Amino acid sequence: MTDDRTPVLVGCGQTTQREPDPHAALAPLDLMARAARLAAADSGAGAALLAALDTVAVIRLFADTSPRFASPFGRHANPPATLARRIGANQVRRRIYTHPGGNMPQYCINRLFEAVARGDVGAALVVGAEALATQKAAQRAGITLAWGDGPAADGAHPATRPADDDFEPWGVATRGWSDVEERHGARAAITAYPLFENAIRGALGRSIGQHQAEMGRLLARFAAVAAANPLADRRAGYSAAQIAQVAPGNPTIAWPYTRLMCANAFIDQGAAVILTSVGLARRLGVPRRKWVFLHGCADAHDHWFISDRRDYHSSPAMHRVFDEALRMAGATLADIAAFDIYSCFASAIQIACDELGLPPDDARGLTVTGGLPYFGGPGNNYVSHAIATMMDRVRAQPGQRGLVTANGNYVTKHSAGIYCTEPPDRPFAPVDPAVYQAALDQVPHPPFTALASGAAQIETYTVTHDKTGPSGAIVIGRLGGGMQQCEQGGERGGVRFIANTPLDAALLAEMQAVDCLGRSGRVSHDGRVNTFVPG
């Protein structure tokens, strides 16, 4: 009989909103409340489970993450406290509001399972939501919405509302880009991931055309899953050619990515999962068929800034996280029946597959939701949807295991969880991530210089676009001689830099049509920004 202290997931809920009227649409906190109530209902315990919650963890809103997504309609000083009041969770004593990162839902599950096993937490809710589609529609229509704190919004007088700092800020506050990267325009996901993509193409030895077609084929398999998922936002079931080829409605966003290759942030979606101890689940009457256990998990990160990575086609931290999660579960890759591989961009999928040893066309499939470009990419909260969907999948296939992977920043922060309806054969006790993070921090990488001058070669690159077409280029390069010499390191030959190219239309067009990986040239600087000119 499973020990009463064993942590277990007992409920999951998801919602996708397609309300065209911004006045009628639910705000993000309302979507969270709906998802939480759905999760409680899913458990069979309903309001009793919400009343038993002592911990609420809210995944950080994109409005509080990036100025690009800032809401003009107000904000909540303490989202977990506001949400707890809305759902009748009046016994909550721990309020968590995470730092940014697509890894954070799985990270929270991992940490909260540990807390339940220690007896520090009895029942916890992990929840998040975005309503960026409604926000965008309202802004375009000149409509004002009341989404932030206020008596009408949450039923509490401002004088009794918890202060801004009355929550635990889980995760890492450090931003994902360096000052040097920001000066060269490499601070956003859409400029960082194409750098990885082109490096992957080079490592695989593909031509530009071959790789574009392969990206289309990879992502078409995700689109097909989304087409069959009623909660998915894009359900057209796009073909490989529709995804890969530039066309009206599918422009290049940052080369080589088209619009249909990118995570779709402008959606309204919410998801929640609830976990308890087995003992509390029994006392609340949660049916055994609803229980889902976490058999293995791990968390780690690569060198924080992309300028410091070992290379741009692999991830030592991903590899270690996957190995640790499988080891803890006592499983091999062959024992996994279903996967949800984090899919913000094709490069994240390919690197994860490589580090897992999983063929991209594996018959088991790479997603249970349809992935971030087609199911939807609700800010930092996508993985809550992946976990909820995986719970439903393994419940329908008792005894089978499902692996969810998560990725934050720019192939930076990694998390994984292995789920199953059968209880694990050992107490929940993952290795402290600090143990293996220490080794990952020592992974060798090329030296980096903020200001570069001299002969150089391109290590990887991308061409950025705006609504009018190519708008610039970002180059990561190496000083000195040939790339072989660069790979061997050295005082000059291996020094890495980041640069822009001149804003020359012919050059930007050429860099997209002709493979420039390894191309020689010269780099110079003005004391602040590096400029690379191909030879």
PDB file of N, CA, C and O in Angstrom, residues 333 339 341 349-350 352-366 403:
ATOM      1  N   LEU A 333      14.995   5.117 -22.194  1.00  0.00           N
ATOM      2  CA  LEU A 333      14.165   5.789 -23.193  1.00  0.00           C
ATOM      3  C   LEU A 333      13.123   4.836 -23.775  1.00  0.00           C
ATOM      4  O   LEU A 333      12.004   5.249 -24.097  1.00  0.00           O
ATOM      5  N   PHE A 339       5.745  11.388 -25.128  1.00  0.00           N
ATOM      6  CA  PHE A 339       6.653  12.508 -24.901  1.00  0.00           C
ATOM      7  C   PHE A 339       5.926  13.828 -25.132  1.00  0.00           C
ATOM      8  O   PHE A 339       5.022  13.915 -25.963  1.00  0.00           O
ATOM      9  N   ILE A 341       8.016  17.165 -25.899  1.00  0.00           N
ATOM     10  CA  ILE A 341       9.296  17.847 -26.003  1.00  0.00           C
ATOM     11  C   ILE A 341       9.033  19.339 -26.188  1.00  0.00           C
ATOM     12  O   ILE A 341       8.263  19.731 -27.064  1.00  0.00           O
ATOM     13  N   ILE A 349      13.663  21.661 -30.188  1.00  0.00           N
ATOM     14  CA  ILE A 349      13.235  20.270 -30.376  1.00  0.00           C
ATOM     15  C   ILE A 349      14.417  19.405 -30.796  1.00  0.00           C
ATOM     16  O   ILE A 349      14.648  18.317 -30.249  1.00  0.00           O
ATOM     17  N   GLN A 350      15.172  19.871 -31.791  1.00  0.00           N
ATOM     18  CA  GLN A 350      16.272  19.071 -32.330  1.00  0.00           C
ATOM     19  C   GLN A 350      17.338  18.815 -31.274  1.00  0.00           C
ATOM     20  O   GLN A 350      17.841  17.688 -31.156  1.00  0.00           O
ATOM     21  N   ALA A 352      16.951  18.780 -28.021  1.00  0.00           N
ATOM     22  CA  ALA A 352      16.401  17.848 -27.031  1.00  0.00           C
ATOM     23  C   ALA A 352      16.426  16.423 -27.558  1.00  0.00           C
ATOM     24  O   ALA A 352      16.792  15.483 -26.836  1.00  0.00           O
ATOM     25  N   CYS A 353      16.032  16.241 -28.808  1.00  0.00           N
ATOM     26  CA  CYS A 353      16.055  14.895 -29.391  1.00  0.00           C
ATOM     27  C   CYS A 353      17.473  14.345 -29.419  1.00  0.00           C
ATOM     28  O   CYS A 353      17.711  13.174 -29.094  1.00  0.00           O
ATOM     29  N   ASP A 354      18.428  15.177 -29.802  1.00  0.00           N
ATOM     30  CA  ASP A 354      19.817  14.735 -29.845  1.00  0.00           C
ATOM     31  C   ASP A 354      20.315  14.324 -28.459  1.00  0.00           C
ATOM     32  O   ASP A 354      20.982  13.294 -28.306  1.00  0.00           O
ATOM     33  N   GLU A 355      19.992  15.125 -27.452  1.00  0.00           N
ATOM     34  CA  GLU A 355      20.490  14.831 -26.113  1.00  0.00           C
ATOM     35  C   GLU A 355      19.778  13.631 -25.487  1.00  0.00           C
ATOM     36  O   GLU A 355      20.346  12.934 -24.641  1.00  0.00           O
ATOM     37  N   LEU A 356      18.550  13.372 -25.911  1.00  0.00           N
ATOM     38  CA  LEU A 356      17.826  12.182 -25.457  1.00  0.00           C
ATOM     39  C   LEU A 356      18.233  10.931 -26.220  1.00  0.00           C
ATOM     40  O   LEU A 356      18.054   9.810 -25.736  1.00  0.00           O
ATOM     41  N   GLY A 357      18.742  11.110 -27.448  1.00  0.00           N
ATOM     42  CA  GLY A 357      18.945   9.970 -28.334  1.00  0.00           C
ATOM     43  C   GLY A 357      17.639   9.512 -28.949  1.00  0.00           C
ATOM     44  O   GLY A 357      17.455   8.330 -29.256  1.00  0.00           O
ATOM     45  N   LEU A 358      16.726  10.465 -29.158  1.00  0.00           N
ATOM     46  CA  LEU A 358      15.383  10.181 -29.669  1.00  0.00           C
ATOM     47  C   LEU A 358      15.277  10.642 -31.116  1.00  0.00           C
ATOM     48  O   LEU A 358      15.458  11.830 -31.394  1.00  0.00           O
ATOM     49  N   PRO A 359      14.995   9.759 -32.059  1.00  0.00           N
ATOM     50  CA  PRO A 359      14.845  10.200 -33.455  1.00  0.00           C
ATOM     51  C   PRO A 359      13.686  11.183 -33.580  1.00  0.00           C
ATOM     52  O   PRO A 359      12.609  10.953 -32.999  1.00  0.00           O
ATOM     53  N   PRO A 360      13.844  12.280 -34.316  1.00  0.00           N
ATOM     54  CA  PRO A 360      12.751  13.244 -34.456  1.00  0.00           C
ATOM     55  C   PRO A 360      11.481  12.649 -35.062  1.00  0.00           C
ATOM     56  O   PRO A 360      10.397  13.174 -34.833  1.00  0.00           O
ATOM     57  N   ASP A 361      11.627  11.568 -35.820  1.00  0.00           N
ATOM     58  CA  ASP A 361      10.452  10.926 -36.413  1.00  0.00           C
ATOM     59  C   ASP A 361      10.043   9.673 -35.649  1.00  0.00           C
ATOM     60  O   ASP A 361       9.384   8.781 -36.204  1.00  0.00           O
ATOM     61  N   ASP A 362      10.401   9.587 -34.364  1.00  0.00           N
ATOM     62  CA  ASP A 362      10.044   8.428 -33.551  1.00  0.00           C
ATOM     63  C   ASP A 362       8.541   8.167 -33.610  1.00  0.00           C
ATOM     64  O   ASP A 362       7.725   9.104 -33.554  1.00  0.00           O
ATOM     65  N   ALA A 363       8.184   6.907 -33.736  1.00  0.00           N
ATOM     66  CA  ALA A 363       6.775   6.536 -33.908  1.00  0.00           C
ATOM     67  C   ALA A 363       5.915   6.917 -32.713  1.00  0.00           C
ATOM     68  O   ALA A 363       4.682   7.049 -32.842  1.00  0.00           O
ATOM     69  N   ARG A 364       6.520   7.101 -31.553  1.00  0.00           N
ATOM     70  CA  ARG A 364       5.746   7.489 -30.372  1.00  0.00           C
ATOM     71  C   ARG A 364       5.309   8.953 -30.422  1.00  0.00           C
ATOM     72  O   ARG A 364       4.424   9.361 -29.659  1.00  0.00           O
ATOM     73  N   GLY A 365       5.920   9.731 -31.299  1.00  0.00           N
ATOM     74  CA  GLY A 365       5.591  11.139 -31.399  1.00  0.00           C
ATOM     75  C   GLY A 365       6.360  11.967 -30.389  1.00  0.00           C
ATOM     76  O   GLY A 365       6.857  11.453 -29.393  1.00  0.00           O
ATOM     77  N   LEU A 366       6.429  13.267 -30.635  1.00  0.00           N
ATOM     78  CA  LEU A 366       7.197  14.168 -29.781  1.00  0.00           C
ATOM     79  C   LEU A 366       6.321  15.095 -28.950  1.00  0.00           C
ATOM     80  O   LEU A 366       6.842  15.873 -28.144  1.00  0.00           O
ATOM     81  N   LEU A 403       7.052  11.350 -20.582  1.00  0.00           N
ATOM     82  CA  LEU A 403       8.132  12.302 -20.277  1.00  0.00           C
ATOM     83  C   LEU A 403       7.769  13.685 -20.791  1.00  0.00           C
ATOM     84  O   LEU A 403       7.452  13.856 -21.976  1.00  0.00           O
TER      85      LEU A 403
END
